Coordinates of C-alpha atoms in Angstrom, one line a residue:
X3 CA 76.4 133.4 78.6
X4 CA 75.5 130.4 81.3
X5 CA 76.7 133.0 83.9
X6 CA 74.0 135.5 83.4
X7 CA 72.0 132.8 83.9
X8 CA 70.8 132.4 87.3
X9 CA 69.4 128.6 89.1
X10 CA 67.8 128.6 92.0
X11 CA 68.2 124.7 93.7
X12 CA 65.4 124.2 96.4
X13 CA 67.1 121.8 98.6
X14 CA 70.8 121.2 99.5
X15 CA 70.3 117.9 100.2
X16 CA 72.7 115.4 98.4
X17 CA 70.8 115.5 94.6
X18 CA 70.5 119.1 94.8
X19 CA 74.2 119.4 96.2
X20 CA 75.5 117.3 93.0
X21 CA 73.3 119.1 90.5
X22 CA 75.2 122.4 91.4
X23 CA 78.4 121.1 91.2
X24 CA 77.5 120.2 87.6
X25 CA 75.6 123.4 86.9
X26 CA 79.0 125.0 88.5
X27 CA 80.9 123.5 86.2
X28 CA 79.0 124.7 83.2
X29 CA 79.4 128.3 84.6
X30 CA 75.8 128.9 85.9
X31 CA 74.9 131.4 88.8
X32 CA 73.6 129.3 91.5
X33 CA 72.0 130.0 94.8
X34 CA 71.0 126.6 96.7
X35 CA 68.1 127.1 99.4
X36 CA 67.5 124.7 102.0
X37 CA 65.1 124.5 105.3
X38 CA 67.5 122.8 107.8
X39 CA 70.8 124.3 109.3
X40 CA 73.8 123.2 107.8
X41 CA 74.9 120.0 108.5
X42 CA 78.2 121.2 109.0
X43 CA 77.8 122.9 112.2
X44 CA 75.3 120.1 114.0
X45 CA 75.4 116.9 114.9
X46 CA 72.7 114.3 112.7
X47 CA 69.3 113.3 113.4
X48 CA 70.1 109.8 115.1
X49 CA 67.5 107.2 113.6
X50 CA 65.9 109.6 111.0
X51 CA 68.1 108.4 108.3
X52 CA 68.3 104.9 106.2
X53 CA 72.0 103.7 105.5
X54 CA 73.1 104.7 102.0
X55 CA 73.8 101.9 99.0
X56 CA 76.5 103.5 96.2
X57 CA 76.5 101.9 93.4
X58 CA 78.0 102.3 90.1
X59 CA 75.3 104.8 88.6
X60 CA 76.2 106.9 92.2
X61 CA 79.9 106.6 91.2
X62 CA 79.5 107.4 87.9
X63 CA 77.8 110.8 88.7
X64 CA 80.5 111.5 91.7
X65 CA 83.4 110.6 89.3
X66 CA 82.4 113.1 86.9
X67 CA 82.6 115.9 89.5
X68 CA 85.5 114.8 91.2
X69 CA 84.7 113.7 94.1
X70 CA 84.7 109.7 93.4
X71 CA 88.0 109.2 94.5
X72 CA 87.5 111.1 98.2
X73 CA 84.1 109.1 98.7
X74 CA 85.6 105.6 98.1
X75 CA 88.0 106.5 100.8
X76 CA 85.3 106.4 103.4
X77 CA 83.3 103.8 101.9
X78 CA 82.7 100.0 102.9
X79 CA 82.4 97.9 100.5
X80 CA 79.2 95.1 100.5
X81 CA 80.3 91.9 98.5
X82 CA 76.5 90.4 98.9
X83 CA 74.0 89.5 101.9
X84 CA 74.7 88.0 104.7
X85 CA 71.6 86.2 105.7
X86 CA 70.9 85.2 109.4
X87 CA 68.3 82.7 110.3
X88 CA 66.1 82.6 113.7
X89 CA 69.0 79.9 115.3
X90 CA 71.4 82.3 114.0
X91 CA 73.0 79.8 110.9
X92 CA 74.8 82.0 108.4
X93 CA 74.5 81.8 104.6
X94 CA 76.3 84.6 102.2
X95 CA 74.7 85.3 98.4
X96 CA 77.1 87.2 96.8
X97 CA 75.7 90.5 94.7
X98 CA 77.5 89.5 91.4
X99 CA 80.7 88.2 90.1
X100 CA 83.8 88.7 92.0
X101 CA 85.0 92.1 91.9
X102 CA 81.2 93.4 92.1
X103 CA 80.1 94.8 95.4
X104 CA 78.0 97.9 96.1
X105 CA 78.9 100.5 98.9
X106 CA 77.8 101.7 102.5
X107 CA 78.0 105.4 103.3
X108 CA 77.1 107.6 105.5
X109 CA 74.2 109.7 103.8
X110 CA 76.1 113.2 106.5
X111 CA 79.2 112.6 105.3
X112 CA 78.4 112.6 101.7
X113 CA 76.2 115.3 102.3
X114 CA 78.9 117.2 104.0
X115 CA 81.3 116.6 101.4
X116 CA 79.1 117.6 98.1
X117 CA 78.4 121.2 99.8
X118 CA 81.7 122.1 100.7
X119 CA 82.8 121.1 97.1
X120 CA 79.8 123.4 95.8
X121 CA 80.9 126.3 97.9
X122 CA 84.6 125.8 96.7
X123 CA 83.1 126.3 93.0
X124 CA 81.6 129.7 94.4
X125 CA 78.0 128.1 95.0
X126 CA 76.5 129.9 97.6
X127 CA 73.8 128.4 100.1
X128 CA 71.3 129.8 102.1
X129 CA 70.0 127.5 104.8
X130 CA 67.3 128.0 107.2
X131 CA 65.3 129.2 104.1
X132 CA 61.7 126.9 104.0
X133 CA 60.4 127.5 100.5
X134 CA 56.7 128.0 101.2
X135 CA 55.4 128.8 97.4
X136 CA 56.5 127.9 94.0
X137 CA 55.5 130.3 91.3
X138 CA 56.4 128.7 88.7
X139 CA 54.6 131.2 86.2
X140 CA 57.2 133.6 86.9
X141 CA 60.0 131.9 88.4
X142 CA 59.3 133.6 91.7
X143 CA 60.2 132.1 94.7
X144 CA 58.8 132.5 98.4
X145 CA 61.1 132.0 101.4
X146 CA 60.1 132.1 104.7
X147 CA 63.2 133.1 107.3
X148 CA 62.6 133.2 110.7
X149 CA 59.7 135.8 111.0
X150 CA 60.3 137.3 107.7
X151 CA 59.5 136.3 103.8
X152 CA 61.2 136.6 100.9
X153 CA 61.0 136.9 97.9
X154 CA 62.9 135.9 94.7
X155 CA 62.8 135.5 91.2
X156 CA 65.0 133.3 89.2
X157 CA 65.8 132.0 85.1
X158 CA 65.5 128.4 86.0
X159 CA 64.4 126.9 89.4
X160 CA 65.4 123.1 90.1
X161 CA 62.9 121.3 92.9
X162 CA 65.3 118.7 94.7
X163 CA 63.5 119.4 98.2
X164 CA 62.5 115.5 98.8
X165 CA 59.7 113.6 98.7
X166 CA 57.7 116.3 100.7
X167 CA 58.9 119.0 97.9
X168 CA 57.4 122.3 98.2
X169 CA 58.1 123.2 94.7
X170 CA 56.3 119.6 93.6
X171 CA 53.0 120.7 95.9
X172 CA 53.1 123.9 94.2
X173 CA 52.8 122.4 90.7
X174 CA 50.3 120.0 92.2
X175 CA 48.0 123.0 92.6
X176 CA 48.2 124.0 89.1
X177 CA 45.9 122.0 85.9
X178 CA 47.0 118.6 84.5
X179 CA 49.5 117.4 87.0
X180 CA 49.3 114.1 87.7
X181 CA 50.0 113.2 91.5
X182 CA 50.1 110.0 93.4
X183 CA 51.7 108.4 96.8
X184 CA 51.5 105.4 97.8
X185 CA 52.7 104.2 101.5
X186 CA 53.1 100.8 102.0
X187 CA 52.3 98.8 105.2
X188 CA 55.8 99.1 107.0
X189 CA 57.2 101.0 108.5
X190 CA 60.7 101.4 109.6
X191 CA 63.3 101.8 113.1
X192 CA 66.6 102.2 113.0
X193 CA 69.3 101.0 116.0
X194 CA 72.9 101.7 116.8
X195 CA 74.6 98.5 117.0
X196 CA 78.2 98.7 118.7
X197 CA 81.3 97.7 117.1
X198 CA 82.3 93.5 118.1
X199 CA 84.5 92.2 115.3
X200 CA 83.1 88.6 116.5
X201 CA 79.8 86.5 116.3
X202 CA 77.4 86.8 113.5
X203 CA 78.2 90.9 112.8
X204 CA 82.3 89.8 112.3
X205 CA 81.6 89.9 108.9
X206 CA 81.8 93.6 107.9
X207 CA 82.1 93.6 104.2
X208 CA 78.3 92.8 103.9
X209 CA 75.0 93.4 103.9
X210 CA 73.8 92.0 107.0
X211 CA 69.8 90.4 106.6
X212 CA 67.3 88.6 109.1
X213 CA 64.4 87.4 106.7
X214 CA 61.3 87.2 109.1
X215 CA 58.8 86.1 106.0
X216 CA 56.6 89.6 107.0
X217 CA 59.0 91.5 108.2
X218 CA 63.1 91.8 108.6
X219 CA 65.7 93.8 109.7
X220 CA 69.6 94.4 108.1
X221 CA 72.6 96.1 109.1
X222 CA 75.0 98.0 107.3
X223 CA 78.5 98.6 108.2
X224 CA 79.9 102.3 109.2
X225 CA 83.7 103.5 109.5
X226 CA 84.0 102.9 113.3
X227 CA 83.0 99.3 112.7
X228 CA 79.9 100.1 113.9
X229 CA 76.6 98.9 112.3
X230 CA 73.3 100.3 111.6
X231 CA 70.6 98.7 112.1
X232 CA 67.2 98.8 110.2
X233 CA 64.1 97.0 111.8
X234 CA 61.2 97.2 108.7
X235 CA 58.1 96.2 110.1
X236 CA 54.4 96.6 109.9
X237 CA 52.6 99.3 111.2
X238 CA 49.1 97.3 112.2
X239 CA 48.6 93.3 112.8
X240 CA 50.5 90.7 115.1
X241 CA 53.6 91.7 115.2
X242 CA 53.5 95.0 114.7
X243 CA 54.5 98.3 115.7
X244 CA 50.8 99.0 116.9
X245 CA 50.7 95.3 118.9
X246 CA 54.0 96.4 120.6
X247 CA 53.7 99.3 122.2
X248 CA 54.8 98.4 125.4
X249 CA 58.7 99.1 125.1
X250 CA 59.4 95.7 127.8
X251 CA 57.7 93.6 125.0
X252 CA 59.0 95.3 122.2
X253 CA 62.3 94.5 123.6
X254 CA 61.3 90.8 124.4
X255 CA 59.9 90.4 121.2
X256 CA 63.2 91.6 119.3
X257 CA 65.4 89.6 121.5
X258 CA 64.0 86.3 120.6
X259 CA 63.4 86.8 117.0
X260 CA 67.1 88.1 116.3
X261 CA 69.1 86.7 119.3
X262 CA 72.2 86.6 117.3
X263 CA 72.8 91.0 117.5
X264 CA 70.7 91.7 120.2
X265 CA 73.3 91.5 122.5
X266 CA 75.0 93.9 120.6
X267 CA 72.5 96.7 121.4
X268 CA 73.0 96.7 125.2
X269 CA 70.5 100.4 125.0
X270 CA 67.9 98.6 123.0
X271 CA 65.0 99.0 124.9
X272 CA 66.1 103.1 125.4
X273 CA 66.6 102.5 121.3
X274 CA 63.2 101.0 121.0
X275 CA 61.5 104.3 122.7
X276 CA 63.7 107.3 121.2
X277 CA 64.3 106.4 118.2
X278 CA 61.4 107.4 115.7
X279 CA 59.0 105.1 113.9
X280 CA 59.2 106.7 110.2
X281 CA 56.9 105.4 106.9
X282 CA 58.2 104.3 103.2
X283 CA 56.4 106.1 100.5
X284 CA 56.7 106.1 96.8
X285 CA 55.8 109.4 95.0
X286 CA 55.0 109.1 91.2
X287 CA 54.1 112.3 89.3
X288 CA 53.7 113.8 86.0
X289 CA 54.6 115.9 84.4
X290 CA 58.1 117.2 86.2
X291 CA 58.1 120.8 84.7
X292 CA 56.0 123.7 84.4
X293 CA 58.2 126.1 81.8
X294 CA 61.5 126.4 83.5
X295 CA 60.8 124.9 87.3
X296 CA 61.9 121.1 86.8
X297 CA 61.7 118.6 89.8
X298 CA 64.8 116.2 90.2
X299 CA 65.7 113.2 92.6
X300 CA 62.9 112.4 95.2
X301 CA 60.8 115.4 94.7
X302 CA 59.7 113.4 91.0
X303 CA 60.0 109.7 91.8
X304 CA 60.6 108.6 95.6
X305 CA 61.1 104.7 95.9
X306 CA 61.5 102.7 98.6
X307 CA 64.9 101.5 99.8
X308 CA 65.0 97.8 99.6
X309 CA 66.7 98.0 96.0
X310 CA 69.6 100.7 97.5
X311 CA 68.4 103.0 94.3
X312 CA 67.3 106.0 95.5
X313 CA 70.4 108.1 95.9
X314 CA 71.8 106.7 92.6
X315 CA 68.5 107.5 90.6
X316 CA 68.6 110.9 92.0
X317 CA 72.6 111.4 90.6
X318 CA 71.8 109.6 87.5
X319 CA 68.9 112.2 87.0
X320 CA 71.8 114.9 87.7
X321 CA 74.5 113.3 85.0
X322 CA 71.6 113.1 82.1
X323 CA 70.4 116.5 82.4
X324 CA 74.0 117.4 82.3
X325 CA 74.8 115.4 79.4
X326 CA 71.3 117.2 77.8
X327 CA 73.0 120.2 78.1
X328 CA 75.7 119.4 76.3
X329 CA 74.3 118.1 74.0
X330 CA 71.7 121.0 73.4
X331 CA 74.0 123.7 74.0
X332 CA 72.2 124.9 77.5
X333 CA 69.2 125.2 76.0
X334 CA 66.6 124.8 78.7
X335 CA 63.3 125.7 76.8
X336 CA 65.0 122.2 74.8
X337 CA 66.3 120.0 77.6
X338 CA 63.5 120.1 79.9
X339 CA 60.7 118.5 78.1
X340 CA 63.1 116.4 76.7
X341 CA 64.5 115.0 80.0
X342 CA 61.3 114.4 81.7
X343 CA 59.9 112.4 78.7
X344 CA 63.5 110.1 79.1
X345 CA 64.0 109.6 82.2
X346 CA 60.1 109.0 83.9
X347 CA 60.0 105.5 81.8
X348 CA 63.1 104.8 83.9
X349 CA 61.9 106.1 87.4
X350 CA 59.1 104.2 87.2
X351 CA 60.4 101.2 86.5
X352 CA 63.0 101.4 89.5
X353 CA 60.1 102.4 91.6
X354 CA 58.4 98.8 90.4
X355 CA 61.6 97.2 91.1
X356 CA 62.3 98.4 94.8
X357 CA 58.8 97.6 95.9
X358 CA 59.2 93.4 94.3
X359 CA 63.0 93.6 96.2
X360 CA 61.2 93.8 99.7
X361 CA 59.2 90.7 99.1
X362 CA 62.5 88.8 97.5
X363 CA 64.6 90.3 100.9
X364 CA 62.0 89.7 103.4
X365 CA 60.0 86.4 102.1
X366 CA 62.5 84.5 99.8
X367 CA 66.0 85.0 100.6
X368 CA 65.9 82.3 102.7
X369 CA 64.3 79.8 100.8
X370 CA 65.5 76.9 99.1
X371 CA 63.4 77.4 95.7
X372 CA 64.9 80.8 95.5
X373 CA 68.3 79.7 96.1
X374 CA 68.0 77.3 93.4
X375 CA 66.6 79.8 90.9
X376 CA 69.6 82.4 91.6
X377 CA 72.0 79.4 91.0
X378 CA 70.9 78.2 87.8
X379 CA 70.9 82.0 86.6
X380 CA 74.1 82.6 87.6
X381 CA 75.2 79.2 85.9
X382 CA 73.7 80.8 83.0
X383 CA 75.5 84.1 83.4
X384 CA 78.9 82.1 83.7
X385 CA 78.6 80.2 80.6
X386 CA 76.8 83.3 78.5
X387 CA 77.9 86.6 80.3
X388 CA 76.8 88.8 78.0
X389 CA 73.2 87.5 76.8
X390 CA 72.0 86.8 80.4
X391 CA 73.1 89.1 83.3
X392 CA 70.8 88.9 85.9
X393 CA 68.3 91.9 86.8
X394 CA 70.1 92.8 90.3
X395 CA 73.6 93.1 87.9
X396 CA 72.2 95.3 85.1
X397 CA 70.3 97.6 88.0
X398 CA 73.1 97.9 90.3
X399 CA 76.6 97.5 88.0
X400 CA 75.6 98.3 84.7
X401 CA 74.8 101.9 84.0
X402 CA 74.8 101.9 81.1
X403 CA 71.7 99.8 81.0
X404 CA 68.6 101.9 81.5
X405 CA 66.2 100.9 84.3
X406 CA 63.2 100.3 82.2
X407 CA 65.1 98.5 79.7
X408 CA 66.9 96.3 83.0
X409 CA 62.6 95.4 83.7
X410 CA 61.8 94.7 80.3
X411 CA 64.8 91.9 80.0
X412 CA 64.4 90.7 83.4
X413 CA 60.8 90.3 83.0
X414 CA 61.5 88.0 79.9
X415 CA 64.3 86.3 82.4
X416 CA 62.0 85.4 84.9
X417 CA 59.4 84.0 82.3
X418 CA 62.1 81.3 81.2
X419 CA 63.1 80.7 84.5
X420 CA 59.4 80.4 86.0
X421 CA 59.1 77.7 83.8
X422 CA 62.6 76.1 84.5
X423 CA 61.6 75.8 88.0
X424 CA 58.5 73.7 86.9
X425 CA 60.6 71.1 85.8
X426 CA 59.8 67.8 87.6
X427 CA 63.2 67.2 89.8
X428 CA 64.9 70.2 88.6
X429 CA 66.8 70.4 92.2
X430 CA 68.8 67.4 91.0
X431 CA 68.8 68.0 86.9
X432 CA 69.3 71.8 86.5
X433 CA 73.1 71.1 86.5
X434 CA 72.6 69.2 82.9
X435 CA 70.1 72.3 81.2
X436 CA 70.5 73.3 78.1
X437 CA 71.9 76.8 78.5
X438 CA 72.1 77.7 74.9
X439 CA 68.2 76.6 74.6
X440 CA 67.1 78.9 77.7
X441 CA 68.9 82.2 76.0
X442 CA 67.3 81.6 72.3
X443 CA 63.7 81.1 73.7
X444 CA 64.2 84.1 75.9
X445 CA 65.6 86.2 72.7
X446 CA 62.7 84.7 70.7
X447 CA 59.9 85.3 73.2

């Protein structure tokens, strides 16, 4: 029956490519729609795209479609942060225990990789079609293609066209949908920085971060031993992208406050002036369905990047409509409503969780209170691994731990901690706490 059943995916992007590889699976008809050329045939925007984190909820998804295996072949594994202070001193944090690391990849490659395994399950694609209306009344579709429109109707239509979705805007015109965006203050550059396999980048199984208190920037590793760089930094004040303009000063500018890779960007003034300023937005909306059009990925709950989430919320959203399939026997008119009414207590709390992560990576990394606090919790963690695991564990390797319930615990965490740290000379007593004590008053409160 699932094969007279036509889905129309706006957006091949990488959520939209996954999604049809489960839908493919479960015998649907499926036509994916996307605005851009194929990726295939032309070569990447260079500085338009943020370095991608996998993490287990990513590999999760990708192992259930098969394609697990071929990613973690062109993966680089990220033990923890490297953190790189203005004289250049190095000082590793480690993500979690040993054996726990999360993953850089490159967002074309993956991209790449998830349509060609949708067209060898007979998906096909249609790119260079912009979706310019949403009827989601009907299920109707309108394309526009070249000089020409199109139109199409459809028995389900998934929206995974971004955080710019045209499908969301058209359900934004309707009654009762709840919309908002919110754009914080930075804003972000990306920079090529070439291969050296010495000095402060030798390190190539982390995540590279300079902490600047109101701004930073990191670097991820990339097959050719290559790194790219990420410069987030505000759009108005001193310094700012709007108080350096002038691409000499710029360059000046970036040259004293990270010394230690700058040399490793010989084009970085050419860097500074091609490569495009872009903005961070969250997107929060409700609710994610109008009868059978249902938004997925970015197009419902766009975060920003500083918790590497964003990819893997998107495949997570993928694997549980899946599994409400299953379990409701394809049953749309069923699995819809009941998907959006899971999963938005979970986006939402992700969304919270990325925006705190900027202020931990860019303002607290570095400092010696924080330090203190992630050693006593992991302390905690060693002695009592399975009462306390601490929030960036249960978000990133556990997940089977939902998002909002990996807030709820980690807000009760950093209530017994916040007054740990109040302890008169805890820097020299918190090796004598009383573990079992923190855990019950945590499990009381």
């Amino acid at each position: 029956m699932n094969s007279q059943t036509h889905i129309a995916v706006v957006g091949g992007g990488l959520v939209g490519s996954l999604m049809t590889l489960y839908l493919a699976k479960r015998g649907y008809k499926v036509s994916v729609f996307e605005r851009r050329p194929d990726p295939r045939l032309q070569s990447s925007d260079v500085g338009r795209s943020i370095n991608l984190a996998l993490s287990n909820r990513g590999i999760r998804s990708l192992e259930e479609v098969g394609l697990a295996k071929v990613m973690k072949e062109s993966v680089i594994p990220m033990n923890g942060r490297m953190m790189h202070d203005v004289k250049g001193k190095l000082t590793f944090q480690p993500y979690g225990a040993a054996g726990q690391f999360i993953n850089s990849i490159s967002r074309g490659e993956l991209n790449e990789v998830l349509i060609t395994a949708a067209e060898d399950e007979g998906i096909e694609y249609f790119f260079n079609h912009r979706c310019i209306n949403a009827n989601t009344a009907g299920q109707e579709l309108t394309f526009q293609v070249g000089e020409s429109r199109i139109r199409r109707t459809f028995d389900v239509i998934l929206g995974t066209d971004g955080a710019f979705s045209a499908v969301r805007m058209a359900m934004q015109l309707t009654d009762r949908f709840n919309f908002e965006q919110e754009y914080i203050e930075h804003g972000y550059k990306e920079f090529h920085i070439l291969p050296s396999g010495k000095g402060s980048l030798s390190e190539r199984n982390a995540l590279h971060i300079w902490p600047r208190e109101s701004f930073m920037l990191i670097a991820l590793p990339n097959p050719d031993e290559s790194f790219t760089g990420t410069l987030f930094f505000p759009f108005e004040g001193t310094p700012s992208f709007s108080s350096l303009t002038d691409p000499d000063v710029f360059q000046s500018f970036f040259v004293k406050t990270f010394p230690d890779v700058a040399d490793q960007i010989p084009d970085l003034k050419s860097q500074l002036i091609t490569n495009p300023t872009s903005s961070l937005v969250t997107i929060r909306c409700f609710p994610w369905s109008i009868q059978r059009t249902l938004l997925l990925g970015d197009a419902s709950h766009a975060v920003v990047p500083f918790y590497g989430q964003g990819m893997n919320a998107g495949f997570e959203d993928c694997r549980i409509l899946n599994e409400l399939l299953e379990q409701h026997n394809d049953n749309w008119d069923t699995v819809i409503p009941y998907f959006q009414q899971l999963r938005k207590p979970d986006t939402d709390a992700i969304a919270k969780l990325a925006l705190d992560n900027f202020v931990e990576m860019r303002d607290l990394v570095a400092d010696a209170e924080f330090l203190l606090r992630k050693k006593i919790e992991a302390k905690i963690h060693e002695a009592f691994p399975d009462r306390w695991i601490p929030l960036y564990s249960m978000v990133t390797f556990h997940d089977n731990i939902r998002y909002s319930e990996a807030y709820r615990i980690g807000q009760k965490q950093k209530m017994v901690m916040d007054d740990v740290m109040k302890i008169p000379g805890i820097e020299s007593t918190w090796q004598s706490l009383d573990l079992r004590q923190l855990l019950d008053r945590m499990l009381k409160d």
